[in-house]
Short mmCIF file of C-alpha atoms and ligand atoms in Angstrom, two decimals:
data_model
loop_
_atom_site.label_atom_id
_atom_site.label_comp_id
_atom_site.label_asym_id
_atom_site.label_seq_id
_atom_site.Cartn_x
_atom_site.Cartn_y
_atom_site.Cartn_z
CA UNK Z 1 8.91 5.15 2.36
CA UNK Z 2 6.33 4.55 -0.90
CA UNK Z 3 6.56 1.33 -0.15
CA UNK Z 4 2.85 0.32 -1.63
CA UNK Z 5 4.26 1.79 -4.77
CA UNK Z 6 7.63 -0.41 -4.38
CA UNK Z 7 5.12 -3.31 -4.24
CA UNK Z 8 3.02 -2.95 -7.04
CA UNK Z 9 5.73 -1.82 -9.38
CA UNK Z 10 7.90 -4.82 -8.50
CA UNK Z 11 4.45 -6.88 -9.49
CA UNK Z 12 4.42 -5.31 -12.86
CA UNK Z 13 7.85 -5.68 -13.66
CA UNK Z 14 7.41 -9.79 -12.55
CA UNK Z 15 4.41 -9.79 -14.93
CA UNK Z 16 6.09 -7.99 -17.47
CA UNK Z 17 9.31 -10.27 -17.68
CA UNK Z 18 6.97 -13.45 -17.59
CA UNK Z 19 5.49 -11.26 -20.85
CA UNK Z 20 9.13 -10.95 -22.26
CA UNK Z 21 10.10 -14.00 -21.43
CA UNK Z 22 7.65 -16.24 -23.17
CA UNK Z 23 8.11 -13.85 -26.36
CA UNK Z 24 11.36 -14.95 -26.17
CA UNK Z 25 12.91 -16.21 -29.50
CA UNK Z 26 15.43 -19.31 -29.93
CA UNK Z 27 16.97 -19.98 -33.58
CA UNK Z 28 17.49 -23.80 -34.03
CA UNK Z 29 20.44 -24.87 -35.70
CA UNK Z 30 18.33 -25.94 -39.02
CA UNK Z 31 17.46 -21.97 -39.45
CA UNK Z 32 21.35 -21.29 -38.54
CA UNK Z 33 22.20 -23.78 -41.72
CA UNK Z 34 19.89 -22.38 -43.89
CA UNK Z 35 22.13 -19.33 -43.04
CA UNK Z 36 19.34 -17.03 -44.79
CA UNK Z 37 20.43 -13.54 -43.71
CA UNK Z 38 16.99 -12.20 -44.63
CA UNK Z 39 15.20 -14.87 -42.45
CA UNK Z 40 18.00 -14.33 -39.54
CA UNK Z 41 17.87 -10.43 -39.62
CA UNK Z 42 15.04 -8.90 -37.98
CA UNK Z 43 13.31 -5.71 -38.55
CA UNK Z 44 15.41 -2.22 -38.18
CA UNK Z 45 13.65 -0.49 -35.11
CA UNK Z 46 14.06 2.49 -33.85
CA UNK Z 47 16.94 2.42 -32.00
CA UNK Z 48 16.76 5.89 -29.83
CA UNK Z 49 13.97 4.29 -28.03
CA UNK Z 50 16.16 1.40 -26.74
CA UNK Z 51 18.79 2.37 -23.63
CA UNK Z 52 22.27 1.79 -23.85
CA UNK Z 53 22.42 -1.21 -21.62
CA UNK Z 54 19.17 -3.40 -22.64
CA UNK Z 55 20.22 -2.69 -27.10
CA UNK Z 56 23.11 -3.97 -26.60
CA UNK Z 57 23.27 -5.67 -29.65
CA UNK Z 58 23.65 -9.04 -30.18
CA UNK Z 59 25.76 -9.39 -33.52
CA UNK Z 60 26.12 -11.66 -36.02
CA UNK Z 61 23.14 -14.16 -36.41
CA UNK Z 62 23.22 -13.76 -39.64
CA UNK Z 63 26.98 -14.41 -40.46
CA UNK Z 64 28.36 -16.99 -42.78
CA UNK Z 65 31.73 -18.53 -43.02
CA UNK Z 66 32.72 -16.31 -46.15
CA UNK Z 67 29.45 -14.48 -46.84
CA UNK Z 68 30.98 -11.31 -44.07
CA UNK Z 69 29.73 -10.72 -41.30
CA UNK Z 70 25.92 -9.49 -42.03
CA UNK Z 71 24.78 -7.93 -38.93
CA UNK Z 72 21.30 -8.44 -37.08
CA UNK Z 73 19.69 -5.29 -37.27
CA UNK Z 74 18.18 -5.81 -33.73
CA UNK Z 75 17.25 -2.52 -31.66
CA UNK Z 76 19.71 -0.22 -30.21
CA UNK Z 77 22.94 -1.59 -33.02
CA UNK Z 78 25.02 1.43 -32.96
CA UNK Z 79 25.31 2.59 -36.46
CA UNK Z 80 29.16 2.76 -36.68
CA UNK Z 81 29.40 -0.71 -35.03
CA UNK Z 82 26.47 -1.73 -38.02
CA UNK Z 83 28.59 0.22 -40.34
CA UNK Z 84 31.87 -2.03 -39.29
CA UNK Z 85 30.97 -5.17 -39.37
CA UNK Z 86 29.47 -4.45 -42.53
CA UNK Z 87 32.54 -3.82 -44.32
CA UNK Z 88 34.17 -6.32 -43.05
CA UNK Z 89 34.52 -8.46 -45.45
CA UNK Z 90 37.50 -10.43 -43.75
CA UNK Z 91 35.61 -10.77 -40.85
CA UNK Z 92 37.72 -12.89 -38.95
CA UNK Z 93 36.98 -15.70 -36.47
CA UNK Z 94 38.43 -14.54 -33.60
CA UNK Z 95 36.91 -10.38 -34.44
CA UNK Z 96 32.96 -12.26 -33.84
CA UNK Z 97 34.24 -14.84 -31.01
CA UNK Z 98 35.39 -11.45 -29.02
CA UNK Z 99 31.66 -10.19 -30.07
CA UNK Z 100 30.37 -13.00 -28.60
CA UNK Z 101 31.91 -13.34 -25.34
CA UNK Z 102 31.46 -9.54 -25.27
CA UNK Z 103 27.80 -9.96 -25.61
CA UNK Z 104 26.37 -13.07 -24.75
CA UNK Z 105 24.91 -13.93 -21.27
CA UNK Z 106 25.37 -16.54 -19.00
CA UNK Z 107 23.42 -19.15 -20.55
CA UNK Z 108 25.04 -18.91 -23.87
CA UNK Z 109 27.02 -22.24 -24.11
CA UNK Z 110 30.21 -20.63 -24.70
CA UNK Z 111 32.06 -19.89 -21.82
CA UNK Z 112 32.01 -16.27 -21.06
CA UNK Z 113 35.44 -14.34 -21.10
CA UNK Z 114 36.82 -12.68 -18.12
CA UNK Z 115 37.96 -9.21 -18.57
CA UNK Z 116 41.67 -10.40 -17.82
CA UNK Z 117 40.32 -12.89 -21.30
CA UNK Z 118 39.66 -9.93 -22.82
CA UNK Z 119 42.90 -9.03 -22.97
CA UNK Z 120 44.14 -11.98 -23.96
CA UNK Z 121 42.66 -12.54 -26.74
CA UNK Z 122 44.44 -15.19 -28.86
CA UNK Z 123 44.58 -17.60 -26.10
CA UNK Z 124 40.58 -17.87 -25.87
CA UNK Z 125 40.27 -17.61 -29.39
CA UNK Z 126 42.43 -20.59 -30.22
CA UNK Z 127 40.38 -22.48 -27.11
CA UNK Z 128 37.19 -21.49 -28.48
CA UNK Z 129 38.19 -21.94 -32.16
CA UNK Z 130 39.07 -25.61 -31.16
CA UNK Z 131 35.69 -25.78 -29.61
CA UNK Z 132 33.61 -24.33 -32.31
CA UNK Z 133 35.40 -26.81 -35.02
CA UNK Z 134 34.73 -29.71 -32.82
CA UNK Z 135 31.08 -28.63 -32.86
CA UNK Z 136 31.21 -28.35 -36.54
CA UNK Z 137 32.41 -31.61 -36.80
CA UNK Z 138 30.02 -32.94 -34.40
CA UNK Z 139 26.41 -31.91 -35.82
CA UNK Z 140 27.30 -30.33 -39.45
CA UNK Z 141 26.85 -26.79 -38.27
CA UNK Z 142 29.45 -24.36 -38.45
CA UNK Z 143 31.69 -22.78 -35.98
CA UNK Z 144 29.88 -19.48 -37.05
CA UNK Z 145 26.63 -20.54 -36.75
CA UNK Z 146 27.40 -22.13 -33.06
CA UNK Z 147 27.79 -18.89 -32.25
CA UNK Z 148 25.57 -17.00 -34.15
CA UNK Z 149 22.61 -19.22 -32.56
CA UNK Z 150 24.30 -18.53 -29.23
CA UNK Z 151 23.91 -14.60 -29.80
CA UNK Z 152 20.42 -14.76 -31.04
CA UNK Z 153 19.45 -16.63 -27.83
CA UNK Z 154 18.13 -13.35 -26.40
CA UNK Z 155 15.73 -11.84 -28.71
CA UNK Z 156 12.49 -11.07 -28.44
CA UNK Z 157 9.13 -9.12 -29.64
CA UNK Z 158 6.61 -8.24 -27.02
CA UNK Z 159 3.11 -7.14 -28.94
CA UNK Z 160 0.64 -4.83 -26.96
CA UNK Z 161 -1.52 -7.62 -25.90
CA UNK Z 162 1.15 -9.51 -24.11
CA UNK Z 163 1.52 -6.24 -21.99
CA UNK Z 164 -2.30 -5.67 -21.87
CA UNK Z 165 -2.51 -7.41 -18.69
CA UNK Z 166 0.00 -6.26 -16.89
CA UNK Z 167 -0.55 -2.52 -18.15
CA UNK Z 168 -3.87 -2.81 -17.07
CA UNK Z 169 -2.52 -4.07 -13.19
CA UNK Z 170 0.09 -1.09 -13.17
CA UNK Z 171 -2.32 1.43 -14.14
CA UNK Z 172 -5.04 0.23 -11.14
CA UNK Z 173 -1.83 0.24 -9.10
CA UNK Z 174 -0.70 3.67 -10.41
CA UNK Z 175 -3.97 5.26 -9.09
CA UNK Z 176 -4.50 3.56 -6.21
CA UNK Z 177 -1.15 4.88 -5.31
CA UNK Z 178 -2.33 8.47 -5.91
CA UNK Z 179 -0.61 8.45 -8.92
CA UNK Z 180 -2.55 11.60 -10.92
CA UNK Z 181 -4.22 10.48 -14.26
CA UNK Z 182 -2.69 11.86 -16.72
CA UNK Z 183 0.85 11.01 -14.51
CA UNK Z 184 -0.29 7.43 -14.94
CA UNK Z 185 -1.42 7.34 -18.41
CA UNK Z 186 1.82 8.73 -19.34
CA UNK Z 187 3.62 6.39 -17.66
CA UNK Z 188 2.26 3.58 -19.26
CA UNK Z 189 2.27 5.42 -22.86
CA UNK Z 190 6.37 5.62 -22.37
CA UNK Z 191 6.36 1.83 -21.23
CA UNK Z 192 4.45 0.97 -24.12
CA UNK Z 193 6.53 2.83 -26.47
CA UNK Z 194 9.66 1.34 -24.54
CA UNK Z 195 8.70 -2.00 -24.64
CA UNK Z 196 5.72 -3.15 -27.64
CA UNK Z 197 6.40 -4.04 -30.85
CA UNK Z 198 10.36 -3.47 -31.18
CA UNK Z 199 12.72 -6.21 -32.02
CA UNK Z 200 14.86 -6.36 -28.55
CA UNK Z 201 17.93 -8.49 -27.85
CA UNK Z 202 19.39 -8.22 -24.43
CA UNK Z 203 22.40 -9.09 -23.04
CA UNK Z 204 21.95 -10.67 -19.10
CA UNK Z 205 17.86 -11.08 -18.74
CA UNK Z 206 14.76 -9.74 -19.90
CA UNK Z 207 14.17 -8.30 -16.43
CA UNK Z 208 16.90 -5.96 -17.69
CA UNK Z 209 14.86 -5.02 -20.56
CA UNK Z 210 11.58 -4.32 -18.44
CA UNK Z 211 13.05 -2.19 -15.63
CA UNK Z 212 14.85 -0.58 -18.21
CA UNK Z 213 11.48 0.62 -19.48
CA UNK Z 214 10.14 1.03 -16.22
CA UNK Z 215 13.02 3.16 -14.95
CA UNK Z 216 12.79 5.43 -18.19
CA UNK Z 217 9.18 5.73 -18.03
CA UNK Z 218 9.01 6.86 -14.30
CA UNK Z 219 12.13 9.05 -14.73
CA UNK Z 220 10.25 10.93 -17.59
CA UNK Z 221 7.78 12.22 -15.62
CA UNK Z 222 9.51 12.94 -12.36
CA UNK Z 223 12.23 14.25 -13.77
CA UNK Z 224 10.36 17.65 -15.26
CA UNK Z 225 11.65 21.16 -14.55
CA UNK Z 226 14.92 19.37 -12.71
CA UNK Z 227 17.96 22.34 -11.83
CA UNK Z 228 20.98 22.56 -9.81
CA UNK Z 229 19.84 23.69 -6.87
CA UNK Z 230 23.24 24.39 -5.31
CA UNK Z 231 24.64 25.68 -8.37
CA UNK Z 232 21.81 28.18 -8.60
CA UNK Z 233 22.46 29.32 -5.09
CA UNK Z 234 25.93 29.95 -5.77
CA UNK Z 235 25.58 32.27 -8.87
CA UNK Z 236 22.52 34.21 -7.61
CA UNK Z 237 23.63 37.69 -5.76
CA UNK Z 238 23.48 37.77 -2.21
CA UNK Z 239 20.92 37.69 -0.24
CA UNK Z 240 18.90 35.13 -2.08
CA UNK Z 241 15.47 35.72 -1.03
CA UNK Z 242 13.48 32.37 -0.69
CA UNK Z 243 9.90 32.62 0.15
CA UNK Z 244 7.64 29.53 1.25
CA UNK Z 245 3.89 28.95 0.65
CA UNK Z 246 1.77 25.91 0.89
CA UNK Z 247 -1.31 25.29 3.14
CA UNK Z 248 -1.49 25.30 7.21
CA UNK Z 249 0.56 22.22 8.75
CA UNK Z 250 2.24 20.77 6.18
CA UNK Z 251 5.74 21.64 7.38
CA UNK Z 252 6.38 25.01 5.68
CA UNK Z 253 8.20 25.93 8.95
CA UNK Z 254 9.67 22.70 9.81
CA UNK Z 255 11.04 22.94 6.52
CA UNK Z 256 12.80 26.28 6.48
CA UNK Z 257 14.37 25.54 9.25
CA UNK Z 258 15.82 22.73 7.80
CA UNK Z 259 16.95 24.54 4.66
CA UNK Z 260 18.58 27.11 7.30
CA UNK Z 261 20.81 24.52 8.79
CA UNK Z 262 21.20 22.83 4.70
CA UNK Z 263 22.62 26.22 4.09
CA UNK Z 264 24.59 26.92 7.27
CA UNK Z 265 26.28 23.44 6.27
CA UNK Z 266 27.58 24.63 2.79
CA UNK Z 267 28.78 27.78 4.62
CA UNK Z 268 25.97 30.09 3.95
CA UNK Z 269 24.55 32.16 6.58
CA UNK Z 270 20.85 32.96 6.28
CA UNK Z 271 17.90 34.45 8.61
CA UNK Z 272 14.72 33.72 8.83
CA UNK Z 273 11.22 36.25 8.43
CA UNK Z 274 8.21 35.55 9.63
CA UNK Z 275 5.74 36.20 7.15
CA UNK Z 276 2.90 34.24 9.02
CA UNK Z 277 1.34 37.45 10.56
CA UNK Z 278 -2.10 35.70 10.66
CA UNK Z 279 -1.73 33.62 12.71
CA UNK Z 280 -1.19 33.48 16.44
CA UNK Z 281 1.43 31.66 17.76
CA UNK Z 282 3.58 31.74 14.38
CA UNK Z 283 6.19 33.85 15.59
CA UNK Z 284 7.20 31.85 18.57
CA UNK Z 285 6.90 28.82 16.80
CA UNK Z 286 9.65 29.86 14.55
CA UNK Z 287 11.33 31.87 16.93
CA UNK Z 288 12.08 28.17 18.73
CA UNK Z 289 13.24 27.14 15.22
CA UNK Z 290 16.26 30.33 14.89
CA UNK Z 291 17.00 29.62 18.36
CA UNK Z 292 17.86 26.09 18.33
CA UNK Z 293 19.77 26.80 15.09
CA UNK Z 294 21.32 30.16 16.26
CA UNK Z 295 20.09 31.73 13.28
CA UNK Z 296 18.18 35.41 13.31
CA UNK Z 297 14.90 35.94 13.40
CA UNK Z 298 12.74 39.05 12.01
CA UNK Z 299 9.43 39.12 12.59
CA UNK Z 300 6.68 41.55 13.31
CA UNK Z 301 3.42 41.96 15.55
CA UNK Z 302 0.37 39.91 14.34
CA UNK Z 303 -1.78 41.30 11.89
CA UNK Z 304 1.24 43.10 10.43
CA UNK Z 305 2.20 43.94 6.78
CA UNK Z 306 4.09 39.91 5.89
CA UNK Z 307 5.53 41.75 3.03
CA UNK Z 308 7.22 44.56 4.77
CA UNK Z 309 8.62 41.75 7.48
CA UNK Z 310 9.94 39.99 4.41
CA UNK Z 311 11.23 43.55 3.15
CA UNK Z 312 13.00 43.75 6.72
CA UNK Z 313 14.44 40.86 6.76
CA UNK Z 314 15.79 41.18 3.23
CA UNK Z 315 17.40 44.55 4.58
CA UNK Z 316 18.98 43.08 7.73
CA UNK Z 317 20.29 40.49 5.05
CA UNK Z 318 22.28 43.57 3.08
CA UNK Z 319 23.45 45.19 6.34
CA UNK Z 320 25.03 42.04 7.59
CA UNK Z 321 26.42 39.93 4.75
CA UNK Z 322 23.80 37.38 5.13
CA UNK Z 323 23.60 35.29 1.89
CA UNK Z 324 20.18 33.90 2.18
CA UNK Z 325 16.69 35.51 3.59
CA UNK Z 326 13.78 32.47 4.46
CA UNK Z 327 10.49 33.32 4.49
CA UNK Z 328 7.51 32.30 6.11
CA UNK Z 329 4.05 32.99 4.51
CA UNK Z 330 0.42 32.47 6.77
CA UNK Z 331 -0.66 28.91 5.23
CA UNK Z 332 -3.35 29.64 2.81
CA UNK Z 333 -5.71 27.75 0.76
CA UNK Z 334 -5.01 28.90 -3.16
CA UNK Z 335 -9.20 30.01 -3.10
CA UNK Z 336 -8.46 32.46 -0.17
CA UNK Z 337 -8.08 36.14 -2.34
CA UNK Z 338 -7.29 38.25 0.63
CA UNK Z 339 -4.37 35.72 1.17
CA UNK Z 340 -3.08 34.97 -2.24
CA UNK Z 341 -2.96 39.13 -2.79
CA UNK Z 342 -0.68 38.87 0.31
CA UNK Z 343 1.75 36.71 -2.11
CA UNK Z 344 1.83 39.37 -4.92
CA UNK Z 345 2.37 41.82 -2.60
CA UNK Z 346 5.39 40.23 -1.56
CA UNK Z 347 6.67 39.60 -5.04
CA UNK Z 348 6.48 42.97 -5.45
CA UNK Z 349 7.86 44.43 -2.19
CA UNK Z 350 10.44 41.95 -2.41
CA UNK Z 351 11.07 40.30 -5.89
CA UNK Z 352 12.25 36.77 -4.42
CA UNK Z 353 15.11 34.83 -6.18
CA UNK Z 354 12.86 31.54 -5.87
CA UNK Z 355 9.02 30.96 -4.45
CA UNK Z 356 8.81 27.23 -3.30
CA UNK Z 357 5.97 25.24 -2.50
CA UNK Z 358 5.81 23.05 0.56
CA UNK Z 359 3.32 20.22 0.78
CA UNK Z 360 2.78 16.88 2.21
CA UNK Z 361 3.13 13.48 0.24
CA UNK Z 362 0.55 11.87 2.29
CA UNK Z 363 -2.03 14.25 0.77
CA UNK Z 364 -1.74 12.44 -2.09
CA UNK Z 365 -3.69 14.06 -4.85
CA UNK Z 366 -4.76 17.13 -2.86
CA UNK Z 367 -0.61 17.91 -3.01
CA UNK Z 368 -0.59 17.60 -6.61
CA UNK Z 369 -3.70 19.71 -7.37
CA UNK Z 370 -2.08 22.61 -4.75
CA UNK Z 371 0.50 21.96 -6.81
CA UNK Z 372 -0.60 23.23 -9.52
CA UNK Z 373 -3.33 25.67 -8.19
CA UNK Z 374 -0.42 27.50 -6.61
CA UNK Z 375 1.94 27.80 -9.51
CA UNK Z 376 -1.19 29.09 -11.66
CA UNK Z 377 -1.69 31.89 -8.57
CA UNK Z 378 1.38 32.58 -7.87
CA UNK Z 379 4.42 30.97 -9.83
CA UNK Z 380 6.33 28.90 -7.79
CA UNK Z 381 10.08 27.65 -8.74
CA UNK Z 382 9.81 24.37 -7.21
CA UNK Z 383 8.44 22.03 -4.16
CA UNK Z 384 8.79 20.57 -1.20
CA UNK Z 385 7.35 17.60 -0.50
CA UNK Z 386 7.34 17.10 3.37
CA UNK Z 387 6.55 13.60 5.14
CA UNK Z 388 7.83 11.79 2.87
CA UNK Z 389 8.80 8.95 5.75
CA UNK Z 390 5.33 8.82 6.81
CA UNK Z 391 3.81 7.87 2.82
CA UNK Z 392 3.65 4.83 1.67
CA UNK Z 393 1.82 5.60 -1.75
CA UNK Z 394 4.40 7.98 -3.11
CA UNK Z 395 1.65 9.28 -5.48
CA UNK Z 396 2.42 13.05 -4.81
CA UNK Z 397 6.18 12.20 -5.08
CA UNK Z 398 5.59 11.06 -8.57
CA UNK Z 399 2.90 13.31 -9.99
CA UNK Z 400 4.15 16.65 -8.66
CA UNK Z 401 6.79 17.14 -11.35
CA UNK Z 402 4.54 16.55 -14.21
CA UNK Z 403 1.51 18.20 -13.18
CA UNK Z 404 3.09 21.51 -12.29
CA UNK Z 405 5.58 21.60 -14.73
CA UNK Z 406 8.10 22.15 -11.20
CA UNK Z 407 10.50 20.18 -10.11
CA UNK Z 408 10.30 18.27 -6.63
CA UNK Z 409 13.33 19.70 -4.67
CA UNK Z 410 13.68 18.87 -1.14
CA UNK Z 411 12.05 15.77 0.17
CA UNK Z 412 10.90 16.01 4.04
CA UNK Z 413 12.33 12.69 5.47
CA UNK Z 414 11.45 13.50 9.47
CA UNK Z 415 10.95 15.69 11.91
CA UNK Z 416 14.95 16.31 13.03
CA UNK Z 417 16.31 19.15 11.05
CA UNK Z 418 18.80 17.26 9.24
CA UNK Z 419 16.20 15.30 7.53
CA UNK Z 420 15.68 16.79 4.33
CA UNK Z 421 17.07 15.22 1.45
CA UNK Z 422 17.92 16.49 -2.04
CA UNK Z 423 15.14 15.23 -4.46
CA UNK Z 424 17.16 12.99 -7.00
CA UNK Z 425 15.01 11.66 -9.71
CA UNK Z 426 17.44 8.93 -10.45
CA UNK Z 427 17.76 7.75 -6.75
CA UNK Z 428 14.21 7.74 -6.14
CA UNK Z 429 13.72 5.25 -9.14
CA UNK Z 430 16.51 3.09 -7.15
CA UNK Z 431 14.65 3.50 -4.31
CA UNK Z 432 11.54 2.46 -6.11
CA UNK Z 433 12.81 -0.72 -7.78
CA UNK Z 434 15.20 -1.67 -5.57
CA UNK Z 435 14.73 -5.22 -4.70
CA UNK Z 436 12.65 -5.99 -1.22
N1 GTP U 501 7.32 12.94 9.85
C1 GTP U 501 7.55 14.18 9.43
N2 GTP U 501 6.97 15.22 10.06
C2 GTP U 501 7.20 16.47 9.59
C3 GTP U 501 8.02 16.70 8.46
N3 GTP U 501 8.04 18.03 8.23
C4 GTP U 501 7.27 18.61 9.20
N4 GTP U 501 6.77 17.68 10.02
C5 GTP U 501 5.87 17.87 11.16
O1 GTP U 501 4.66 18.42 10.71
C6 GTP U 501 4.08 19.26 11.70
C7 GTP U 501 3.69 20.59 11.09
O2 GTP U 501 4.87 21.25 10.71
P1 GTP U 501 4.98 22.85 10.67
O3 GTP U 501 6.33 23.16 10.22
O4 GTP U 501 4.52 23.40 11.95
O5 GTP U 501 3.92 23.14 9.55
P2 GTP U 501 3.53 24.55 8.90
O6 GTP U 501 3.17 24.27 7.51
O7 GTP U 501 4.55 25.56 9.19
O8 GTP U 501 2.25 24.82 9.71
P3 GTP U 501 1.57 26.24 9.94
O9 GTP U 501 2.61 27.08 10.57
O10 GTP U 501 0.46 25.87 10.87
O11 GTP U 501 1.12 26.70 8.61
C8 GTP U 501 5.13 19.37 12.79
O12 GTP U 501 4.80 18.49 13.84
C9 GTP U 501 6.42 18.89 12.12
O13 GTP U 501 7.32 18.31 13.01
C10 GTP U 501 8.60 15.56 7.81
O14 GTP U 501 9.31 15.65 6.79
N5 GTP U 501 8.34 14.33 8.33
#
């Protein structure tokens, strides 16, 4: 699944830590003796733009023996932590060696604490402190500066133009993954804010720092209009009436008939309407569907009134304690009037809890503009996106959200009935940059 997209966003993030990486910033001991706080200090970002893990701050660079403990001001410092070390005038020895083994990575030439360390504290210290005088001895620095040069190991400044070429690749990628326009431009806007121009220290690798960005950036957009599905279920009054449009063949039925056993599994009971009066062969087609699931079916003659099926069904509901009522609508094509009136009508007849839109992925940008052509005709609560298995792009899967201003609910994972899966924005960015 989106595999393409997998591909060319693991490409970006490559050429983006190679960006990163050769911005990356050493301080040689000579700066460290200097000990010019000004020099060592870089500029105050703005913090709120840096995520927890990647501003991790790394403390201290600017600390001399006696002079406190002057912070870096690197992205992401929490203020109280600032705050602390500022006024700490007795800032002892073993107070920054905890910082550092805290904070520094693997590389740093101090040997990193285990947690079990951690709570040891004074037996490391004294090790360390032992170490960090014998390096004072050895080359004139001082046991502070050892480590503050250790902790400043991982800082670095990426301008625009370092990203400009791999911007430009993820962008190309972006829309050749049917990524929509403005879906990609915004991506790359919230990367660029993420990642340009901002002091950043990091604590394992710049990779960190980049899929950081990445991961924020893609969640932004796919994230819109997100709810608790389940929870909303729950507090609605029963029945909840759930209607279903989209164009022909894309898996509207397929797809309630999933949801029907979804719900039968959380111990709701539901029946199914066909709406689909248009066309022939709808009603046995479903009536396969509540058959194999055991679940009721009401449905009228072809060429009926869908909304009065719908109305039906919503009254069987009420007479038997059924908590949820799916309905079918004829596939239609948002330009088709005579059809789309059929949708008010049923939002009048029947007022439906939720309206959602069922699509494809692999249409790609056709999904995203139905998407949206829908909602404007007839608001929808939220989508579908069927086929999910069978797209590699993933273009729809990332667009929908933003463009509509809906959230992506359900993804359509196969053709057996238990493969639907709850859209999770954060688990399809794992999915997305999880390593091949
Ligand atoms: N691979 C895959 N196939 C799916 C999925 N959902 C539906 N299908 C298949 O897509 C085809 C069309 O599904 P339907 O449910 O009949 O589509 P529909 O939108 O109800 O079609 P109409 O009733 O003609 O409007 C069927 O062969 C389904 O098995 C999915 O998530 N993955």
């Amino acid at each position: 699944m989106f595999d393409n997209l997998k591909e060319k966003l693991g490409s970006f993030r490559d050429e983006a830590e190679e960006a990163a990486e050769e911005n990356v910033e050493d301080v040689d001991e000579d700066d460290l003796k200097e000990a010019d706080p000004d020099a060592a200090a870089a500029p105050e970002p703005a913090a709120e733009s840096a995520t927890d893990d990647a501003a991790e701050p790394a403390i201290g660079a600017g600390a001399t023996p006696g002079g406190g403990a002057e912070p870096v001001s690197e992205a992401g410092v929490g203020a109280d932590e600032r705050v602390d070390r500022e006024e700490s005038d007795e800032r002892s020895a073993e107070a920054l060696e905890d910082d550092a083994t805290d904070r520094v990575g693997e590389d740093d030439d101090t040997p990193a604490e285990s947690d079990e360390g951690e709570a040891d504290p004074a037996v490391t210290d004294e090790d360390d402190l032992a170490e960090a005088d014998e390096d004072e001895a050895s080359n004139g620095s001082t046991g502070f500066g050892r480590k503050a040069r250790s902790l400043v190991k991982g800082k670095f400044v990426i301008e625009e133009e370092d990203l400009e070429g791999p911007l430009y690749e993820l962008e190309m990628a972006l829309l050749s993954s049917d990524v929509e326009m403005t879906v990609a431009e915004e991506i790359l806007d919230n990367i660029r804010e993420e990642l340009v121009g901002e002091t950043r220290t990091f604590t394992t690798s710049t990779g960190d720092v980049v899929e950081e960005a990445l991961r924020d950036a893609i969640y932004d957009v796919i994230s819109v209009g997100q709810f608790d599905f389940d929870e909303r279920i729950a507090v609605e009054d029963k029945p909840v009436t759930i209607v279903f449009t989209g164009v022909n063949g894309v898996g509207k039925t397929t797809s309630i008939a999933k949801l029907s056993r979804y719900f039968e599994e959380r111990g709701y009971s539901t029946v199914m309407a066909n709406g689909d009066t248009y066309r022939a062969g709808a009603n046995e087609q479903i009536q396969e569907h509540a058959d194999a699931l055991e679940t009721k079916l009401i449905s009228h003659e072809q060429g009926g009134d869908p909304a009065a099926v719908l109305y039906d069904a919503v009254e069987y509901a009420e007479a038997n304690d059924v908590d949820v009522v799916l309905g079918d609508t004829a596939g239609r094509l948002h330009t088709d009037e005579g059809l789309m009136d059929q949708l008010e009508k049923i939002d009048r007849v029947v007022d439906p809890d939720m309206t959602l839109f069922v699509d494809e992925a692999v249409a790609g940008q056709d999904a995203v503009n139905r998407a949206r052509e829908f909602d404007d005709a007839a608001e929808i609560d939220g989508a579908i996106l069927t086929k999910a298995d069978a797209d590699s792009n993933g273009g729809a899967a990332i667009s929908i959200a933003h463009v509509s201003g809906k959230p992506i609910l359900f993804l359509g994972v196969g053709q057996g009935y238990d493969d639907l899966e709850r859209f999770d924005p954060d688990e399809m960015i794992d999915r997305l940059l999880e390593a091949e």
